[in-house]
Short mmCIF file of C-alpha atoms in Angstrom, two decimals:
data_model
loop_
_atom_site.label_atom_id
_atom_site.label_comp_id
_atom_site.label_asym_id
_atom_site.label_seq_id
_atom_site.Cartn_x
_atom_site.Cartn_y
_atom_site.Cartn_z
CA UNK A 1 -2.46 28.57 15.76
CA UNK A 2 0.19 26.18 16.34
CA UNK A 3 2.33 24.18 13.96
CA UNK A 4 4.09 21.05 14.11
CA UNK A 5 7.74 20.45 12.38
CA UNK A 6 8.05 16.99 10.65
CA UNK A 7 12.29 16.33 9.86
CA UNK A 8 12.76 13.51 7.59
CA UNK A 9 16.26 12.45 9.67
CA UNK A 10 19.50 10.65 7.79
CA UNK A 11 22.27 13.48 8.03
CA UNK A 12 23.56 13.59 11.14
CA UNK A 13 26.15 15.99 10.98
CA UNK A 14 24.32 19.49 10.44
CA UNK A 15 22.01 18.38 13.79
CA UNK A 16 23.43 21.43 15.47
CA UNK A 17 22.67 23.65 12.78
CA UNK A 18 19.15 22.83 12.68
CA UNK A 19 18.56 22.42 16.58
CA UNK A 20 19.83 26.15 16.94
CA UNK A 21 17.79 27.73 13.91
CA UNK A 22 14.92 26.16 15.72
CA UNK A 23 15.67 27.77 18.79
CA UNK A 24 16.38 30.78 17.69
CA UNK A 25 12.66 31.40 15.63
CA UNK A 26 10.75 34.66 16.97
CA UNK A 27 8.22 32.32 17.36
CA UNK A 28 8.89 28.66 17.59
CA UNK A 29 6.67 25.22 16.86
CA UNK A 30 4.81 23.28 19.43
CA UNK A 31 5.98 20.05 18.20
CA UNK A 32 9.34 19.19 16.42
CA UNK A 33 9.03 15.36 15.83
CA UNK A 34 12.28 13.33 13.79
CA UNK A 35 11.78 10.06 11.76
CA UNK A 36 15.21 9.05 11.80
CA UNK A 37 16.48 6.90 8.87
CA UNK A 38 20.20 7.07 9.09
CA UNK A 39 21.61 3.42 9.22
CA UNK A 40 22.73 3.40 12.77
CA UNK A 41 20.34 5.56 14.71
CA UNK A 42 22.20 8.86 14.87
CA UNK A 43 19.87 10.54 15.76
CA UNK A 44 17.56 8.74 18.15
CA UNK A 45 20.85 8.40 19.92
CA UNK A 46 22.18 12.06 20.48
CA UNK A 47 18.72 13.26 20.96
CA UNK A 48 18.16 11.05 24.21
CA UNK A 49 21.43 11.73 25.19
CA UNK A 50 21.96 13.97 27.50
CA UNK A 51 23.06 17.02 27.41
CA UNK A 52 21.51 17.75 23.78
CA UNK A 53 18.33 16.17 25.66
CA UNK A 54 18.31 19.03 27.82
CA UNK A 55 19.32 21.96 25.82
CA UNK A 56 16.48 21.35 23.73
CA UNK A 57 13.86 20.78 26.08
CA UNK A 58 11.82 23.98 25.31
CA UNK A 59 11.00 22.57 21.45
CA UNK A 60 9.14 19.44 22.61
CA UNK A 61 11.47 16.96 20.50
CA UNK A 62 10.39 13.94 20.51
CA UNK A 63 12.56 10.93 17.78
CA UNK A 64 10.94 7.62 16.23
CA UNK A 65 13.53 5.01 14.19
CA UNK A 66 12.17 5.52 10.61
CA UNK A 67 10.82 3.23 8.01
CA UNK A 68 14.53 3.17 6.70
CA UNK A 69 13.04 1.55 2.81
CA UNK A 70 13.32 4.35 0.42
CA UNK A 71 13.27 7.81 1.22
CA UNK A 72 9.90 9.49 0.51
CA UNK A 73 8.43 6.00 3.50
CA UNK A 74 10.29 8.38 5.45
CA UNK A 75 8.02 11.77 4.30
CA UNK A 76 4.29 9.17 4.79
CA UNK A 77 5.58 8.15 7.74
CA UNK A 78 6.15 11.38 9.21
CA UNK A 79 3.01 12.56 7.59
CA UNK A 80 1.08 9.68 9.83
CA UNK A 81 3.05 10.53 13.05
CA UNK A 82 1.80 14.05 12.73
CA UNK A 83 -2.25 13.06 12.15
CA UNK A 84 -3.58 16.90 12.28
CA UNK A 85 -2.20 17.50 16.03
CA UNK A 86 -1.55 21.04 14.87
CA UNK A 87 -3.39 23.24 12.66
CA UNK A 88 -0.35 23.69 10.40
CA UNK A 89 3.10 21.13 9.64
CA UNK A 90 6.59 21.51 7.93
CA UNK A 91 8.45 19.24 6.54
CA UNK A 92 11.69 20.44 6.72
CA UNK A 93 15.27 18.27 5.79
CA UNK A 94 17.83 17.57 8.19
CA UNK A 95 20.03 19.94 6.41
CA UNK A 96 18.15 23.21 5.55
CA UNK A 97 17.77 26.06 7.62
CA UNK A 98 15.51 28.28 7.96
CA UNK A 99 15.93 31.88 9.56
CA UNK A 100 14.33 33.44 12.65
CA UNK A 101 11.51 34.64 11.79
CA UNK A 102 10.37 31.65 9.33
CA UNK A 103 7.73 30.61 10.99
CA UNK A 104 6.42 33.46 12.12
CA UNK A 105 6.15 34.45 9.07
CA UNK A 106 4.18 31.76 7.64
CA UNK A 107 2.38 31.74 10.39
CA UNK A 108 0.59 35.21 9.70
CA UNK A 109 0.74 34.71 5.77
CA UNK A 110 -1.74 31.97 7.30
CA UNK A 111 -3.67 33.82 9.63
CA UNK A 112 -4.23 36.86 6.94
CA UNK A 113 -6.24 34.21 4.35
CA UNK A 114 -7.27 30.67 4.01
CA UNK A 115 -4.56 29.17 2.07
CA UNK A 116 -3.81 25.40 1.32
CA UNK A 117 -0.10 26.00 1.71
CA UNK A 118 2.60 29.06 2.10
CA UNK A 119 5.83 29.23 0.39
CA UNK A 120 9.00 31.41 0.99
CA UNK A 121 11.60 32.61 -0.61
CA UNK A 122 14.95 31.36 -0.25
CA UNK A 123 18.34 31.28 -0.77
CA UNK A 124 20.71 28.36 -2.38
CA UNK A 125 23.82 28.11 -0.19
CA UNK A 126 26.93 26.70 0.16
CA UNK A 127 27.61 23.78 2.60
CA UNK A 128 29.03 26.34 5.34
CA UNK A 129 25.93 27.98 4.96
CA UNK A 130 26.63 30.96 3.16
CA UNK A 131 23.95 32.39 1.02
CA UNK A 132 24.85 32.27 -3.19
CA UNK A 133 21.57 32.71 -5.41
CA UNK A 134 17.92 31.98 -5.24
CA UNK A 135 16.44 30.50 -7.35
CA UNK A 136 14.61 32.06 -11.16
CA UNK A 137 11.49 33.34 -10.26
CA UNK A 138 9.12 34.57 -12.88
CA UNK A 139 9.23 38.70 -13.27
CA UNK A 140 5.80 39.00 -12.15
CA UNK A 141 6.69 37.28 -8.94
CA UNK A 142 10.10 38.42 -8.72
CA UNK A 143 9.38 42.08 -9.24
CA UNK A 144 5.55 41.96 -7.61
CA UNK A 145 5.67 44.32 -4.73
CA UNK A 146 3.33 42.80 -2.47
CA UNK A 147 5.06 40.78 0.12
CA UNK A 148 1.96 38.35 0.27
CA UNK A 149 0.55 36.84 -3.33
CA UNK A 150 -1.77 34.46 -3.91
CA UNK A 151 -1.02 32.16 -6.96
CA UNK A 152 -4.00 29.90 -7.96
CA UNK A 153 -3.97 26.36 -10.39
CA UNK A 154 -4.21 28.38 -13.58
CA UNK A 155 -0.71 29.97 -13.05
CA UNK A 156 1.26 27.62 -11.27
CA UNK A 157 0.76 24.66 -13.34
CA UNK A 158 1.71 26.45 -16.77
CA UNK A 159 4.16 28.71 -15.22
CA UNK A 160 6.04 25.20 -13.26
CA UNK A 161 4.47 22.29 -15.09
CA UNK A 162 4.19 23.51 -18.33
CA UNK A 163 7.51 24.83 -18.31
CA UNK A 164 9.20 21.97 -16.85
CA UNK A 165 10.58 24.61 -13.74
CA UNK A 166 10.25 25.03 -10.12
CA UNK A 167 10.91 28.02 -8.89
CA UNK A 168 9.04 27.44 -5.46
CA UNK A 169 11.11 25.60 -3.56
CA UNK A 170 10.72 22.59 -1.98
CA UNK A 171 9.11 21.13 1.76
CA UNK A 172 12.04 22.87 3.44
CA UNK A 173 10.12 26.35 2.16
CA UNK A 174 6.54 25.02 3.16
CA UNK A 175 4.12 25.40 5.28
CA UNK A 176 0.71 23.41 5.09
CA UNK A 177 -2.59 22.87 6.07
CA UNK A 178 -3.55 20.06 8.71
CA UNK A 179 -5.76 18.95 5.66
CA UNK A 180 -2.99 18.45 3.18
CA UNK A 181 -1.73 15.76 4.95
CA UNK A 182 -3.55 12.95 3.31
CA UNK A 183 -2.65 14.93 -0.50
CA UNK A 184 1.07 15.34 0.17
CA UNK A 185 2.05 11.58 1.37
CA UNK A 186 -0.09 10.52 -1.64
CA UNK A 187 2.47 11.71 -4.71
CA UNK A 188 -0.03 10.73 -8.03
CA UNK A 189 -2.38 12.94 -9.35
CA UNK A 190 -5.75 12.30 -11.93
CA UNK A 191 -4.14 9.04 -11.36
CA UNK A 192 -0.39 9.74 -11.86
CA UNK A 193 2.50 8.96 -10.13
CA UNK A 194 4.63 12.27 -9.96
CA UNK A 195 7.06 9.98 -7.62
CA UNK A 196 11.01 12.17 -7.74
CA UNK A 197 9.08 15.61 -8.00
CA UNK A 198 7.38 15.07 -4.50
CA UNK A 199 7.81 18.55 -3.50
CA UNK A 200 6.31 20.50 -6.30
CA UNK A 201 3.08 18.20 -7.34
CA UNK A 202 2.52 18.63 -3.89
CA UNK A 203 2.15 22.02 -4.45
CA UNK A 204 0.10 22.11 -7.34
CA UNK A 205 -2.14 19.62 -6.15
CA UNK A 206 -2.55 22.03 -2.67
CA UNK A 207 -3.41 24.68 -5.33
CA UNK A 208 -6.84 22.54 -6.65
CA UNK A 209 -7.90 22.89 -2.87
CA UNK A 210 -7.38 26.23 -1.87
CA UNK A 211 -4.93 29.52 -2.86
CA UNK A 212 -1.11 28.81 -2.62
CA UNK A 213 0.73 31.76 -0.47
CA UNK A 214 3.76 32.80 -1.71
CA UNK A 215 5.83 35.04 0.62
CA UNK A 216 8.12 37.19 -1.10
CA UNK A 217 11.00 37.09 0.61
CA UNK A 218 13.94 34.56 1.38
CA UNK A 219 12.78 33.32 5.29
CA UNK A 220 16.08 30.13 4.93
CA UNK A 221 18.45 28.65 2.54
CA UNK A 222 18.49 25.23 0.89
CA UNK A 223 22.39 23.94 1.36
CA UNK A 224 24.00 22.47 -0.97
CA UNK A 225 26.97 19.41 -0.84
CA UNK A 226 28.11 16.71 -2.60
CA UNK A 227 26.19 14.19 0.15
CA UNK A 228 22.98 15.51 -2.05
CA UNK A 229 20.96 13.45 -4.64
CA UNK A 230 21.54 16.19 -6.89
CA UNK A 231 24.62 16.69 -7.53
CA UNK A 232 25.10 13.03 -8.96
CA UNK A 233 22.96 13.70 -12.17
CA UNK A 234 23.03 10.13 -13.52
CA UNK A 235 21.53 9.29 -10.03
CA UNK A 236 18.04 7.94 -9.94
CA UNK A 237 16.55 10.94 -8.11
CA UNK A 238 17.12 13.02 -11.08
CA UNK A 239 15.58 10.60 -13.69
CA UNK A 240 12.89 10.46 -11.87
CA UNK A 241 12.28 14.23 -11.46
CA UNK A 242 12.54 14.98 -15.29
CA UNK A 243 10.06 11.69 -15.75
CA UNK A 244 7.92 13.26 -14.03
CA UNK A 245 7.35 16.29 -15.21
CA UNK A 246 5.92 14.66 -18.12
CA UNK A 247 3.66 12.13 -15.65
CA UNK A 248 2.75 15.46 -14.15
CA UNK A 249 1.77 17.48 -17.64
CA UNK A 250 0.28 14.28 -18.39
CA UNK A 251 -2.40 14.66 -15.16
CA UNK A 252 -2.78 18.53 -15.48
CA UNK A 253 -4.35 17.42 -19.18
CA UNK A 254 -6.22 15.70 -17.77
CA UNK A 255 -7.73 17.37 -15.12
CA UNK A 256 -7.87 20.47 -17.44
CA UNK A 257 -5.15 22.91 -16.07
CA UNK A 258 -2.97 22.60 -19.19
CA UNK A 259 -4.24 22.52 -22.71
CA UNK A 260 -3.23 19.55 -25.13
CA UNK A 261 -1.63 22.32 -26.91
CA UNK A 262 0.87 23.44 -23.88
CA UNK A 263 1.03 19.84 -23.02
CA UNK A 264 2.63 18.76 -26.27
CA UNK A 265 4.77 21.50 -26.40
CA UNK A 266 6.44 20.86 -22.81
CA UNK A 267 7.44 17.36 -23.88
CA UNK A 268 8.31 17.81 -27.17
CA UNK A 269 11.36 20.25 -25.88
CA UNK A 270 11.38 17.88 -22.53
CA UNK A 271 11.64 14.03 -24.68
CA UNK A 272 14.65 14.88 -26.60
CA UNK A 273 16.40 16.19 -23.68
CA UNK A 274 15.99 13.18 -21.41
CA UNK A 275 16.79 10.78 -24.66
CA UNK A 276 19.68 12.67 -24.64
CA UNK A 277 20.44 12.42 -21.28
CA UNK A 278 19.92 8.66 -19.60
CA UNK A 279 19.68 7.26 -23.66
CA UNK A 280 22.65 5.13 -22.32
CA UNK A 281 21.37 4.63 -18.82
CA UNK A 282 20.66 0.73 -18.85
CA UNK A 283 17.80 1.91 -16.45
CA UNK A 284 16.24 3.89 -18.82
CA UNK A 285 16.90 2.34 -22.25
CA UNK A 286 13.75 0.90 -22.00
CA UNK A 287 11.76 4.08 -21.32
CA UNK A 288 14.21 6.34 -23.53
CA UNK A 289 13.21 4.49 -26.58
CA UNK A 290 9.73 5.36 -25.77
CA UNK A 291 10.97 9.31 -25.82
CA UNK A 292 10.64 10.33 -30.51
CA UNK A 293 6.96 9.02 -29.63
CA UNK A 294 5.68 10.68 -26.33
CA UNK A 295 7.27 13.67 -28.03
CA UNK A 296 5.12 12.90 -30.80
CA UNK A 297 1.91 12.43 -28.79
CA UNK A 298 1.82 8.88 -30.32
CA UNK A 299 -1.35 6.88 -28.21
CA UNK A 300 0.71 3.38 -28.08
CA UNK A 301 3.63 5.25 -26.83
CA UNK A 302 2.06 7.37 -24.19
CA UNK A 303 0.27 4.23 -23.05
CA UNK A 304 3.43 1.95 -23.05
CA UNK A 305 5.41 5.11 -21.26
CA UNK A 306 2.54 4.99 -18.35
CA UNK A 307 2.85 1.05 -17.72
CA UNK A 308 6.46 1.54 -17.56
CA UNK A 309 6.16 4.58 -15.24
CA UNK A 310 4.03 3.56 -13.51
CA UNK A 311 6.79 0.68 -12.17
CA UNK A 312 10.39 2.53 -11.97
CA UNK A 313 8.29 5.53 -10.00
CA UNK A 314 7.83 2.61 -7.48
CA UNK A 315 4.48 3.39 -7.17
CA UNK A 316 3.48 -0.23 -8.01
CA UNK A 317 5.13 -0.97 -4.55
CA UNK A 318 4.50 1.06 -1.98
CA UNK A 319 5.36 -0.10 0.90
CA UNK A 320 2.74 -0.40 4.41
CA UNK A 321 4.51 2.34 7.62
CA UNK A 322 5.18 1.12 10.39
CA UNK A 323 2.52 2.06 13.59
CA UNK A 324 2.38 5.24 14.87
CA UNK A 325 4.42 4.23 18.85
CA UNK A 326 2.60 4.41 21.64
CA UNK A 327 5.33 6.88 23.47
CA UNK A 328 4.99 8.63 20.76
CA UNK A 329 1.18 10.07 21.70
CA UNK A 330 2.16 10.04 25.26
CA UNK A 331 4.94 12.61 24.59
CA UNK A 332 3.04 14.61 22.53
CA UNK A 333 0.19 14.73 24.84
CA UNK A 334 1.98 15.74 27.76
#
């Protein structure tokens, strides 16, 4: 069983650390593909120049220019570049670091049982890589004696979407089966976009196909810095994330994964928070005006919200992706 590492590249300042982490894996990926979304194509220049090119030759690194539109287009493009070349794939953000046994443990998890994806615990670290804390896991998970847990949709939807909480992490601490790629590239569920929560949405969506494996040990870290979207509470990415919890809950209700009572309780708690935090933001004014009615599950407010969300989330304007370069196919086949 082999894995392809897909890196949506934007910040070259951590490139050496990232390559070092990949080179020290006890089991290395079969391919490493960078899609360079940086403004000046810094990754293309660095990875195709000497001596770095020779230093990482054993990683079978390929780098191509990214679409340079919106961030998730780069993820979608990488999944198109991947094309099911190996049994597994891993989307690794350019500022996160997998520990040396990351791929070894993930491959073991996938070999033990048929999983849609495997998610390992991870630390949150300072910009210099010093680990600080973990995400707050449910007690039943954190205190479980087994190292590998199988999580089905009933548990995942109830304890994440139903509580507006993501304790699973993100793409960097997750490996997927190849057949999950189309679902990961499509950030929607039951006809509703979950743009802004692409990671959590992909996890719960994958659980509908096969169980999600949770590796109950930290195998990497999520780097925090002032440059990250999460550092700006009033930025568009966090606005999208708040709203996407609402649409994920609605999608879960449509699919019978959450009851109407569970979704009503979730929305009654979250809608006032959204209105309080973003009610004075110009781009959120029309949406926030709907929050009181949405929190009461008024049909008119819900219909209007979904219409606005379709545009605000970007679902109404998905772009065509570039074609896969022929040079990449030839390089990976070599």
